[in-house]
CSV table of C-alpha atoms and ligand atoms in Angstrom, one decimal:
chain,number,residue,atom,x,y,z
A,23,UNK,CA,-133.1,-54.1,-67.3
A,24,UNK,CA,-135.6,-56.4,-68.9
A,25,UNK,CA,-138.9,-57.0,-67.1
A,26,UNK,CA,-139.1,-60.3,-65.2
A,27,UNK,CA,-142.0,-62.7,-65.6
A,28,UNK,CA,-143.9,-61.4,-62.6
A,29,UNK,CA,-143.5,-57.6,-63.1
A,30,UNK,CA,-146.6,-55.4,-63.2
A,31,UNK,CA,-146.7,-54.9,-67.0
A,32,UNK,CA,-148.4,-58.4,-67.0
A,33,UNK,CA,-151.5,-57.3,-65.1
A,34,UNK,CA,-154.8,-55.7,-66.2
A,35,UNK,CA,-155.1,-52.5,-64.1
A,36,UNK,CA,-157.6,-52.7,-61.3
A,37,UNK,CA,-159.5,-49.5,-62.5
A,38,UNK,CA,-160.3,-51.5,-65.7
A,39,UNK,CA,-161.3,-54.8,-64.1
A,40,UNK,CA,-163.4,-53.1,-61.3
A,41,UNK,CA,-165.3,-50.8,-63.7
A,42,UNK,CA,-169.1,-51.2,-64.2
A,43,UNK,CA,-170.5,-53.9,-66.5
A,44,UNK,CA,-171.6,-52.7,-69.9
A,45,UNK,CA,-175.3,-53.2,-70.8
A,46,UNK,CA,-174.5,-55.5,-73.7
A,47,UNK,CA,-171.8,-57.3,-75.6
A,48,UNK,CA,-171.4,-59.6,-78.6
A,49,UNK,CA,-169.6,-62.4,-76.7
A,50,UNK,CA,-169.7,-62.9,-72.9
A,51,UNK,CA,-166.9,-65.1,-71.7
A,52,UNK,CA,-167.4,-66.6,-68.3
A,53,UNK,CA,-164.2,-67.3,-66.3
A,54,UNK,CA,-160.8,-65.7,-66.1
A,55,UNK,CA,-158.4,-68.6,-66.2
A,56,UNK,CA,-156.3,-69.5,-69.2
A,57,UNK,CA,-159.2,-70.7,-71.3
A,58,UNK,CA,-161.3,-67.5,-70.7
A,59,UNK,CA,-158.5,-65.0,-71.1
A,60,UNK,CA,-157.2,-66.8,-74.2
A,61,UNK,CA,-160.8,-66.7,-75.7
A,62,UNK,CA,-161.0,-63.0,-74.9
A,63,UNK,CA,-157.7,-62.4,-76.5
A,64,UNK,CA,-158.3,-64.3,-79.7
A,65,UNK,CA,-161.8,-62.9,-80.2
A,66,UNK,CA,-160.7,-59.3,-79.4
A,67,UNK,CA,-157.8,-59.7,-81.8
A,68,UNK,CA,-160.3,-60.6,-84.5
A,69,UNK,CA,-162.3,-57.4,-83.8
A,70,UNK,CA,-165.1,-59.1,-81.9
A,71,UNK,CA,-166.8,-57.2,-79.1
A,72,UNK,CA,-166.1,-59.3,-76.0
A,73,UNK,CA,-166.6,-59.0,-72.2
A,74,UNK,CA,-165.1,-61.5,-69.8
A,75,UNK,CA,-166.6,-61.9,-66.3
A,76,UNK,CA,-164.7,-63.6,-63.5
A,77,UNK,CA,-166.3,-64.1,-60.1
A,78,UNK,CA,-163.1,-63.7,-58.2
A,79,UNK,CA,-159.8,-62.5,-59.5
A,80,UNK,CA,-158.0,-63.6,-62.7
A,81,UNK,CA,-155.9,-66.8,-62.7
A,82,UNK,CA,-156.7,-67.8,-59.1
A,83,UNK,CA,-158.0,-71.2,-59.8
A,84,UNK,CA,-156.6,-74.1,-61.9
A,85,UNK,CA,-154.8,-71.9,-64.3
A,86,UNK,CA,-152.7,-70.3,-61.6
A,87,UNK,CA,-152.3,-73.3,-59.4
A,88,UNK,CA,-151.2,-76.0,-61.8
A,89,UNK,CA,-147.8,-77.6,-62.3
A,90,UNK,CA,-147.1,-75.8,-65.6
A,91,UNK,CA,-146.2,-78.9,-67.6
A,92,UNK,CA,-146.8,-79.4,-71.3
A,93,UNK,CA,-148.3,-82.9,-71.6
A,94,UNK,CA,-147.7,-83.7,-75.2
A,95,UNK,CA,-147.1,-87.5,-75.0
A,96,UNK,CA,-150.2,-89.6,-74.9
A,97,UNK,CA,-151.1,-90.3,-71.2
A,98,UNK,CA,-152.3,-93.5,-69.7
A,99,UNK,CA,-155.9,-92.4,-69.4
A,100,UNK,CA,-155.9,-91.7,-73.2
A,101,UNK,CA,-154.3,-95.1,-73.9
A,102,UNK,CA,-156.7,-97.2,-71.9
A,103,UNK,CA,-159.0,-99.2,-74.1
A,104,UNK,CA,-156.6,-99.0,-77.1
A,105,UNK,CA,-156.8,-101.7,-79.6
A,106,UNK,CA,-160.1,-101.1,-81.3
A,107,UNK,CA,-159.8,-99.2,-84.6
A,108,UNK,CA,-162.0,-96.3,-83.3
A,109,UNK,CA,-159.7,-95.9,-80.4
A,110,UNK,CA,-156.7,-95.9,-82.6
A,111,UNK,CA,-158.1,-93.1,-84.7
A,112,UNK,CA,-159.0,-91.2,-81.6
A,113,UNK,CA,-155.4,-91.6,-80.2
A,114,UNK,CA,-153.9,-90.5,-83.5
A,115,UNK,CA,-156.1,-87.4,-83.5
A,116,UNK,CA,-155.1,-86.7,-79.9
A,117,UNK,CA,-151.4,-87.1,-80.8
A,118,UNK,CA,-151.8,-84.7,-83.7
A,119,UNK,CA,-153.6,-82.3,-81.4
A,120,UNK,CA,-150.4,-82.3,-79.2
A,121,UNK,CA,-148.5,-81.0,-82.2
A,122,UNK,CA,-151.0,-78.3,-82.8
A,123,UNK,CA,-150.9,-77.3,-79.1
A,124,UNK,CA,-147.1,-77.3,-79.3
A,125,UNK,CA,-147.1,-75.0,-82.3
A,126,UNK,CA,-149.3,-72.5,-80.5
A,127,UNK,CA,-147.1,-72.4,-77.5
A,128,UNK,CA,-144.0,-72.1,-79.6
A,129,UNK,CA,-145.1,-68.8,-80.9
A,130,UNK,CA,-147.0,-67.5,-77.9
A,131,UNK,CA,-144.3,-65.5,-76.2
A,132,UNK,CA,-143.7,-63.5,-79.4
A,133,UNK,CA,-147.4,-63.2,-80.1
A,134,UNK,CA,-148.2,-61.9,-76.5
A,135,UNK,CA,-144.9,-60.0,-76.4
A,136,UNK,CA,-143.9,-61.1,-73.0
A,137,UNK,CA,-142.1,-63.7,-71.0
A,138,UNK,CA,-144.0,-66.9,-70.3
A,139,UNK,CA,-141.0,-68.5,-68.6
A,140,UNK,CA,-141.3,-71.1,-71.3
A,141,UNK,CA,-138.8,-74.0,-71.4
A,142,UNK,CA,-138.7,-76.6,-74.1
A,143,UNK,CA,-136.8,-79.1,-72.1
A,144,UNK,CA,-138.0,-82.4,-73.5
A,145,UNK,CA,-139.7,-84.9,-71.4
A,146,UNK,CA,-139.3,-88.5,-70.2
A,147,UNK,CA,-142.2,-90.8,-69.6
A,148,UNK,CA,-140.8,-93.7,-67.5
A,149,UNK,CA,-141.8,-97.3,-67.1
A,150,UNK,CA,-140.9,-99.6,-64.1
A,151,UNK,CA,-142.5,-102.9,-65.3
A,152,UNK,CA,-142.3,-104.9,-68.6
A,153,UNK,CA,-146.1,-104.2,-69.1
A,154,UNK,CA,-145.6,-100.5,-68.7
A,155,UNK,CA,-142.7,-100.6,-71.1
A,156,UNK,CA,-144.9,-102.4,-73.7
A,157,UNK,CA,-147.5,-99.6,-73.2
A,158,UNK,CA,-144.8,-97.0,-74.0
A,159,UNK,CA,-143.8,-99.0,-77.1
A,160,UNK,CA,-147.4,-99.0,-78.3
A,161,UNK,CA,-147.7,-95.4,-77.5
A,162,UNK,CA,-144.5,-94.6,-79.4
A,163,UNK,CA,-145.9,-96.3,-82.6
A,164,UNK,CA,-149.0,-94.1,-82.5
A,165,UNK,CA,-147.1,-91.0,-81.8
A,166,UNK,CA,-144.7,-91.7,-84.7
A,167,UNK,CA,-147.6,-92.2,-87.0
A,168,UNK,CA,-149.0,-88.9,-85.9
A,169,UNK,CA,-145.7,-87.1,-86.5
A,170,UNK,CA,-144.5,-86.7,-82.9
A,171,UNK,CA,-140.8,-87.5,-82.6
A,172,UNK,CA,-140.8,-89.6,-79.4
A,173,UNK,CA,-138.2,-92.4,-79.0
A,174,UNK,CA,-138.1,-95.4,-76.8
A,175,UNK,CA,-134.9,-95.5,-74.7
A,176,UNK,CA,-133.8,-98.5,-72.6
A,177,UNK,CA,-130.7,-100.2,-71.1
A,178,UNK,CA,-127.3,-98.6,-71.2
A,179,UNK,CA,-128.5,-95.8,-73.5
A,180,UNK,CA,-131.1,-94.8,-70.8
A,181,UNK,CA,-128.5,-94.9,-68.1
A,182,UNK,CA,-126.2,-92.7,-70.2
A,183,UNK,CA,-128.8,-90.1,-71.1
A,184,UNK,CA,-130.7,-90.1,-67.8
A,185,UNK,CA,-128.2,-91.2,-65.1
A,186,UNK,CA,-130.5,-89.6,-62.4
A,187,UNK,CA,-133.3,-92.1,-63.0
A,188,UNK,CA,-133.6,-95.1,-60.5
A,189,UNK,CA,-132.4,-98.6,-61.5
A,190,UNK,CA,-136.1,-99.6,-61.2
A,191,UNK,CA,-136.8,-97.6,-64.4
A,192,UNK,CA,-136.7,-100.2,-67.1
A,193,UNK,CA,-137.3,-97.9,-70.0
A,194,UNK,CA,-138.7,-94.5,-71.0
A,195,UNK,CA,-140.0,-92.6,-74.0
A,196,UNK,CA,-138.4,-89.2,-74.7
A,197,UNK,CA,-140.3,-86.5,-76.3
A,198,UNK,CA,-138.2,-83.5,-77.3
A,199,UNK,CA,-141.1,-81.0,-77.5
A,200,UNK,CA,-142.3,-81.3,-74.0
A,201,UNK,CA,-141.5,-78.7,-71.3
A,202,UNK,CA,-143.1,-76.2,-69.1
A,203,UNK,CA,-144.2,-72.6,-68.7
A,204,UNK,CA,-145.0,-70.4,-65.7
A,205,UNK,CA,-148.8,-70.7,-64.8
A,206,UNK,CA,-148.6,-67.4,-62.8
A,207,UNK,CA,-148.0,-65.3,-65.9
A,208,UNK,CA,-149.7,-66.9,-68.9
A,209,UNK,CA,-153.4,-66.0,-68.3
A,210,UNK,CA,-152.6,-62.6,-66.9
A,211,UNK,CA,-150.7,-61.8,-70.0
A,212,UNK,CA,-153.5,-63.1,-72.3
A,213,UNK,CA,-155.8,-60.8,-70.3
A,214,UNK,CA,-153.7,-57.8,-70.6
A,215,UNK,CA,-153.3,-58.2,-74.4
A,216,UNK,CA,-157.1,-58.9,-74.7
A,217,UNK,CA,-157.8,-55.6,-73.0
A,218,UNK,CA,-155.3,-53.8,-75.3
A,219,UNK,CA,-157.3,-55.2,-78.3
A,220,UNK,CA,-160.5,-53.8,-76.8
A,221,UNK,CA,-161.9,-56.6,-74.6
A,222,UNK,CA,-163.5,-55.7,-71.3
A,223,UNK,CA,-162.6,-57.7,-68.3
A,224,UNK,CA,-164.7,-57.5,-65.1
A,225,UNK,CA,-163.6,-59.3,-62.0
A,226,UNK,CA,-165.7,-59.8,-58.8
A,227,UNK,CA,-168.5,-60.5,-61.2
A,228,UNK,CA,-170.2,-63.9,-60.7
A,229,UNK,CA,-172.7,-65.3,-63.2
A,230,UNK,CA,-175.8,-66.4,-61.2
A,231,UNK,CA,-178.5,-66.8,-63.8
A,232,UNK,CA,-178.8,-66.9,-67.6
A,233,UNK,CA,-182.1,-66.3,-69.4
A,234,UNK,CA,-182.2,-67.7,-72.9
A,235,UNK,CA,-184.3,-65.4,-75.0
A,236,UNK,CA,-186.4,-66.4,-78.0
A,237,UNK,CA,-184.5,-64.5,-80.6
A,238,UNK,CA,-181.1,-65.4,-81.8
A,239,UNK,CA,-179.9,-61.8,-82.2
A,240,UNK,CA,-178.1,-59.4,-79.9
A,241,UNK,CA,-180.3,-60.2,-76.9
A,242,UNK,CA,-180.1,-63.9,-77.2
A,243,UNK,CA,-178.9,-64.2,-73.6
A,244,UNK,CA,-179.6,-62.1,-70.6
A,245,UNK,CA,-176.9,-62.8,-68.0
A,246,UNK,CA,-177.5,-61.9,-64.4
A,247,UNK,CA,-174.3,-61.4,-62.4
A,248,UNK,CA,-173.5,-60.2,-58.9
A,249,UNK,CA,-172.5,-56.9,-60.5
A,250,UNK,CA,-175.6,-56.4,-62.6
A,251,UNK,CA,-177.2,-57.6,-65.9
A,252,UNK,CA,-175.7,-57.9,-69.3
A,253,UNK,CA,-177.2,-58.9,-72.7
A,254,UNK,CA,-175.1,-61.1,-74.9
A,255,UNK,CA,-175.4,-62.4,-78.4
A,256,UNK,CA,-173.2,-65.3,-77.6
A,257,UNK,CA,-171.8,-66.9,-74.4
A,258,UNK,CA,-168.6,-68.9,-73.9
A,259,UNK,CA,-168.4,-71.0,-70.8
A,260,UNK,CA,-164.8,-71.1,-69.6
A,261,UNK,CA,-165.6,-71.7,-65.9
A,262,UNK,CA,-163.2,-74.6,-65.6
A,263,UNK,CA,-164.2,-77.0,-62.7
A,264,UNK,CA,-167.4,-75.0,-62.3
A,265,UNK,CA,-168.3,-75.1,-66.1
A,266,UNK,CA,-171.3,-77.3,-65.3
A,267,UNK,CA,-173.0,-74.4,-63.5
A,268,UNK,CA,-173.4,-71.8,-66.3
A,269,UNK,CA,-174.3,-74.7,-68.6
A,270,UNK,CA,-177.0,-75.9,-66.2
A,271,UNK,CA,-178.4,-72.3,-66.2
A,272,UNK,CA,-179.3,-72.7,-69.9
A,273,UNK,CA,-180.5,-76.3,-69.4
A,274,UNK,CA,-177.4,-78.2,-70.5
A,275,UNK,CA,-175.7,-81.0,-68.6
A,276,UNK,CA,-172.0,-81.2,-69.3
A,277,UNK,CA,-170.2,-84.6,-68.8
A,278,UNK,CA,-167.8,-83.2,-66.2
A,279,UNK,CA,-166.7,-83.7,-62.6
A,280,UNK,CA,-164.2,-81.8,-60.5
A,281,UNK,CA,-161.3,-82.9,-58.3
A,282,UNK,CA,-158.8,-81.2,-56.0
A,283,UNK,CA,-155.2,-82.0,-56.8
A,284,UNK,CA,-151.9,-81.5,-55.0
A,285,UNK,CA,-148.6,-79.9,-56.1
A,286,UNK,CA,-145.5,-79.8,-54.0
A,287,UNK,CA,-142.3,-77.7,-54.3
A,288,UNK,CA,-139.0,-78.6,-52.7
A,289,UNK,CA,-136.0,-76.7,-51.5
A,290,UNK,CA,-133.4,-75.9,-54.2
A,291,UNK,CA,-130.8,-78.6,-55.0
A,292,UNK,CA,-127.7,-78.5,-57.3
A,293,UNK,CA,-128.7,-78.7,-60.9
A,294,UNK,CA,-129.6,-82.3,-61.8
A,295,UNK,CA,-132.6,-82.5,-64.1
A,296,UNK,CA,-133.4,-80.7,-67.3
A,297,UNK,CA,-136.2,-82.7,-68.9
A,298,UNK,CA,-139.6,-83.1,-67.3
A,299,UNK,CA,-140.2,-86.6,-65.9
A,300,UNK,CA,-143.6,-88.3,-65.8
A,301,UNK,CA,-144.7,-91.9,-65.2
A,302,UNK,CA,-146.8,-94.1,-67.4
A,303,UNK,CA,-148.3,-96.0,-64.5
A,304,UNK,CA,-147.9,-93.9,-61.3
A,305,UNK,CA,-149.0,-90.5,-60.4
A,306,UNK,CA,-145.9,-88.4,-61.1
A,307,UNK,CA,-144.8,-85.3,-62.9
A,308,UNK,CA,-141.4,-83.8,-61.9
A,309,UNK,CA,-139.3,-81.0,-63.1
A,310,UNK,CA,-136.5,-78.8,-61.8
A,311,UNK,CA,-137.1,-75.1,-62.1
A,312,UNK,CA,-134.7,-72.2,-63.0
A,313,UNK,CA,-134.5,-71.6,-59.2
A,314,UNK,CA,-133.3,-75.3,-58.9
A,315,UNK,CA,-136.4,-76.3,-56.8
A,316,UNK,CA,-138.3,-79.4,-57.9
A,317,UNK,CA,-142.0,-79.2,-58.7
A,318,UNK,CA,-143.8,-82.5,-57.9
A,319,UNK,CA,-147.2,-83.1,-59.3
A,320,UNK,CA,-149.0,-86.0,-61.0
A,321,UNK,CA,-152.6,-85.8,-59.9
A,322,UNK,CA,-152.5,-86.7,-56.1
A,323,UNK,CA,-155.9,-86.0,-54.7
A,324,UNK,CA,-157.0,-83.6,-51.9
A,325,UNK,CA,-159.8,-84.3,-49.5
A,326,UNK,CA,-163.2,-83.1,-50.9
A,327,UNK,CA,-164.6,-79.7,-50.0
A,328,UNK,CA,-167.9,-78.0,-50.4
A,329,UNK,CA,-168.5,-75.3,-53.1
A,330,UNK,CA,-166.7,-73.1,-54.0
A,331,UNK,CA,-164.2,-75.8,-53.5
A,332,UNK,CA,-160.9,-74.5,-52.2
A,333,UNK,CA,-159.6,-77.8,-51.2
A,334,UNK,CA,-157.3,-78.4,-48.2
A,335,UNK,CA,-154.0,-80.2,-48.7
A,336,UNK,CA,-153.4,-83.6,-47.2
A,337,UNK,CA,-150.4,-85.3,-45.6
A,338,UNK,CA,-151.2,-88.5,-47.5
A,339,UNK,CA,-150.9,-86.8,-50.9
A,340,UNK,CA,-148.0,-84.6,-50.0
A,341,UNK,CA,-146.0,-87.6,-48.7
A,342,UNK,CA,-147.3,-90.0,-51.4
A,343,UNK,CA,-146.3,-87.8,-54.3
A,344,UNK,CA,-142.9,-87.1,-52.8
A,345,UNK,CA,-142.3,-90.8,-52.2
A,346,UNK,CA,-143.0,-91.6,-55.9
A,347,UNK,CA,-140.7,-88.8,-56.9
A,348,UNK,CA,-137.9,-90.1,-54.7
A,349,UNK,CA,-138.4,-93.7,-56.0
A,350,UNK,CA,-137.9,-92.5,-59.6
A,351,UNK,CA,-135.2,-89.8,-58.8
A,352,UNK,CA,-133.3,-91.2,-55.8
A,353,UNK,CA,-131.1,-88.1,-55.5
A,354,UNK,CA,-134.2,-86.5,-53.9
A,355,UNK,CA,-134.1,-88.9,-50.9
A,356,UNK,CA,-133.5,-86.2,-48.3
A,357,UNK,CA,-135.0,-83.2,-50.1
A,358,UNK,CA,-137.3,-81.0,-48.0
A,359,UNK,CA,-140.7,-80.1,-49.4
A,360,UNK,CA,-141.1,-76.4,-48.6
A,361,UNK,CA,-144.6,-75.7,-49.9
A,362,UNK,CA,-147.6,-77.7,-50.9
A,363,UNK,CA,-150.8,-76.4,-52.5
A,364,UNK,CA,-154.0,-77.6,-54.2
A,365,UNK,CA,-156.1,-76.6,-57.1
A,366,UNK,CA,-159.3,-77.7,-58.7
A,367,UNK,CA,-159.3,-79.6,-62.0
A,368,UNK,CA,-162.2,-80.5,-64.2
A,369,UNK,CA,-162.4,-84.0,-65.7
A,370,UNK,CA,-164.7,-85.2,-68.4
A,371,UNK,CA,-166.2,-88.7,-68.0
A,372,UNK,CA,-164.7,-89.7,-71.4
A,373,UNK,CA,-161.5,-87.6,-71.1
A,374,UNK,CA,-162.4,-85.6,-74.2
A,375,UNK,CA,-162.6,-81.8,-73.9
A,376,UNK,CA,-165.8,-79.9,-74.1
A,377,UNK,CA,-165.3,-77.4,-76.9
A,378,UNK,CA,-167.6,-75.8,-79.4
A,379,UNK,CA,-171.1,-74.5,-79.7
A,380,UNK,CA,-174.1,-76.4,-78.3
A,381,UNK,CA,-176.6,-77.5,-81.0
A,382,UNK,CA,-179.3,-77.6,-78.3
A,383,UNK,CA,-178.8,-74.1,-77.1
A,384,UNK,CA,-177.4,-72.2,-80.2
A,385,UNK,CA,-175.1,-69.3,-79.2
A,386,UNK,CA,-173.9,-71.1,-76.0
A,387,UNK,CA,-170.3,-72.3,-76.3
A,388,UNK,CA,-167.8,-73.9,-74.0
A,389,UNK,CA,-164.0,-74.2,-73.9
A,390,UNK,CA,-163.1,-76.7,-71.2
A,391,UNK,CA,-160.3,-79.3,-71.0
A,392,UNK,CA,-158.5,-81.3,-68.3
A,393,UNK,CA,-155.0,-80.9,-69.4
A,394,UNK,CA,-156.0,-77.3,-70.0
A,395,UNK,CA,-152.7,-75.5,-69.4
A,396,UNK,CA,-151.2,-77.4,-72.3
A,397,UNK,CA,-154.3,-77.3,-74.6
A,398,UNK,CA,-156.4,-74.3,-73.8
A,399,UNK,CA,-154.4,-71.8,-75.9
A,400,UNK,CA,-155.0,-74.1,-78.9
A,401,UNK,CA,-158.6,-74.8,-78.2
A,402,UNK,CA,-159.4,-71.1,-77.5
A,403,UNK,CA,-157.7,-70.0,-80.7
A,404,UNK,CA,-159.6,-72.5,-82.8
A,405,UNK,CA,-162.9,-71.8,-81.1
A,406,UNK,CA,-162.4,-68.1,-81.7
A,407,UNK,CA,-161.7,-68.9,-85.4
A,408,UNK,CA,-164.9,-70.8,-85.6
A,409,UNK,CA,-166.9,-68.0,-84.0
A,410,UNK,CA,-165.5,-65.5,-86.5
A,411,UNK,CA,-165.3,-67.5,-89.6
A,412,UNK,CA,-168.1,-69.8,-90.8
A,413,UNK,CA,-165.6,-71.8,-92.9
A,414,UNK,CA,-163.4,-72.9,-90.0
A,415,UNK,CA,-163.3,-76.7,-89.6
A,416,UNK,CA,-165.6,-78.0,-86.8
A,417,UNK,CA,-164.4,-79.8,-83.7
A,418,UNK,CA,-164.8,-83.6,-83.6
A,419,UNK,CA,-168.3,-84.8,-82.5
A,420,UNK,CA,-166.8,-86.3,-79.3
A,421,UNK,CA,-166.0,-82.8,-78.0
A,422,UNK,CA,-169.7,-81.8,-78.2
A,423,UNK,CA,-171.3,-79.9,-75.3
A,424,UNK,CA,-174.4,-81.9,-75.9
A,425,UNK,CA,-173.0,-85.4,-75.5
A,426,UNK,CA,-174.3,-85.9,-72.0
A,427,UNK,CA,-177.7,-84.4,-72.8
A,428,UNK,CA,-180.6,-86.4,-71.3
A,429,UNK,CA,-183.8,-87.3,-73.1
A,430,UNK,CA,-185.5,-84.5,-71.0
A,431,UNK,CA,-183.0,-82.0,-72.2
A,432,UNK,CA,-183.6,-83.0,-75.8
A,433,UNK,CA,-187.3,-82.5,-75.3
A,434,UNK,CA,-186.6,-79.1,-73.9
A,435,UNK,CA,-184.7,-78.1,-77.0
A,436,UNK,CA,-185.1,-74.4,-77.6
B,517,FAD,C1,-153.0,-79.0,-59.2
B,517,FAD,C2,-153.2,-79.0,-60.7
B,517,FAD,C3,-152.1,-79.3,-61.5
B,517,FAD,C4,-152.3,-79.3,-62.9
B,517,FAD,N1,-151.2,-79.5,-63.7
B,517,FAD,C5,-151.3,-79.3,-65.0
B,517,FAD,C6,-150.2,-79.4,-65.9
B,517,FAD,O1,-149.0,-79.6,-65.4
B,517,FAD,N2,-150.3,-79.3,-67.2
B,517,FAD,C7,-151.6,-79.0,-67.8
B,517,FAD,O2,-151.7,-78.9,-69.0
B,517,FAD,N3,-152.7,-78.9,-67.0
B,517,FAD,C8,-152.6,-79.0,-65.7
B,517,FAD,N4,-153.7,-78.9,-64.9
B,517,FAD,C9,-155.0,-78.6,-65.5
B,517,FAD,C10,-155.1,-77.1,-65.9
B,517,FAD,O3,-154.6,-76.3,-64.8
B,517,FAD,C11,-156.5,-76.7,-66.2
B,517,FAD,O4,-157.0,-77.7,-67.1
B,517,FAD,C12,-156.6,-75.3,-66.7
B,517,FAD,O5,-156.0,-74.4,-66.0
B,517,FAD,C13,-158.1,-75.0,-66.9
B,517,FAD,O6,-158.2,-73.6,-67.2
B,517,FAD,P1,-159.6,-72.9,-67.2
B,517,FAD,O7,-159.4,-71.5,-67.6
B,517,FAD,O8,-160.6,-73.8,-68.0
B,517,FAD,O9,-160.1,-73.0,-65.6
B,517,FAD,P2,-159.8,-72.2,-64.4
B,517,FAD,O10,-158.4,-71.7,-64.4
B,517,FAD,O11,-160.2,-72.9,-63.2
B,517,FAD,O12,-160.7,-70.9,-64.5
B,517,FAD,C14,-162.1,-70.9,-64.4
B,517,FAD,C15,-162.5,-69.6,-63.8
B,517,FAD,O13,-163.9,-69.5,-63.9
B,517,FAD,C16,-164.3,-68.8,-62.8
B,517,FAD,N5,-165.8,-69.0,-62.6
B,517,FAD,C17,-166.3,-70.2,-62.2
B,517,FAD,N6,-167.7,-70.0,-62.1
B,517,FAD,C18,-167.9,-68.7,-62.4
B,517,FAD,C19,-169.1,-68.0,-62.5
B,517,FAD,N7,-170.3,-68.5,-62.2
B,517,FAD,N8,-169.1,-66.7,-62.8
B,517,FAD,C20,-167.9,-66.1,-63.1
B,517,FAD,N9,-166.7,-66.8,-63.1
B,517,FAD,C21,-166.7,-68.1,-62.7
B,517,FAD,C22,-163.5,-69.3,-61.7
B,517,FAD,O14,-163.4,-68.4,-60.6
B,517,FAD,C23,-162.1,-69.5,-62.4
B,517,FAD,O15,-161.3,-68.3,-62.2
B,517,FAD,C24,-153.5,-78.9,-63.5
B,517,FAD,C25,-154.6,-78.6,-62.6
B,517,FAD,C26,-154.5,-78.6,-61.3
B,517,FAD,C27,-155.6,-78.2,-60.4
């Protein structure tokens, strides 16, 4: 019998993750979601001494609560403001990034030697107004220039290929490389393989204070955690929605804010939908799983909550997101939602990720992105390459950790 995606061979043994913290490490990774575990894996695979600390358990926050979609088509938040040449170059870069992220995912199951429950189903992005359809056409042009094979589909052709979509859908783009994977298994598998390559992972270990020492050598940082102290030559902040906290401990202000988001899952229904469906103008992502349930996401908000921000669910968002799903896929009209949950996502003020090394606090790195299930494997791999090879190409300036730095912070440059 082959092992299913949730069997125990995916998990780092508790006797490893509960062991004492070592006194020092080359790289300390903060956070045990997909970004942190991927960083630990790629660094350890390259022979770097790495320790990952997670304040709770692995994969309990955004990386284990998301909707699992690969968002490879340009999204509305990326498209807003298009027209200026600078925006056009940025959008082309972002579309090319999608191809890079796709190629990492494509080989990831083999690389990690395990099931990620990965489905390359293709994805529709739908429009219900002429203006939305025009946005899709503009988006298509950019994606085509970047090398992504989306197509615009309307009229009878759309009805033939997607008979399940509502009559209100006037057109859609189809992207064959979109799909989804299982968020419950990806970060745990990265973690397990990282440990096999020599990484140390310590859970129940919250970073509470970071001293930046004068020298840039092995004791550059002294990191104080709830489980003791550890010296590190380099630090990578992979704390997701809380990434601003470790950064603030070294005097950096990251351009981030966090939000609670909803996901719903329905009862199973006869097979209807293979591609993922998302909306260019409304909050919707929708897919049918192998178990024939539908996962409905799209960024519906939860009520706010105090730190550590385990947000409650809300009737408004559960009902609202289901209503959008039904309006686009009328066959779901009488479907029952059987579970709804929330997770905490990080957004940057300018929608660009925060990836690389700080110029203000050398040795302090971050790997943070909003569509992080799709993009973290790629960003982590590239950041690990940069940390191990001085000739690796740098990230664009707009990803910089220092872009929100205040004048005060600059004066405090260490
Ligand atoms: C509901 C929802 C749906 C989403 N849907 C999608 C989707 O379909 N597709 C997609 O691409 N993206 C999606 N996302 C976004 C995606 O889930 C995140 O961008 C991604 O998981 C971020 O991974 P991460 O490792 O950076 O953060 P996280 O998974 O949040 O991990 C950060 C970790 O850092 C730990 N930590 C924080 N502070 C400290 C500290 N001081 N010391 C030690 N540890 C600390 C936390 O406990 C946490 O485990 C969704 C997000 C949410 C919330």
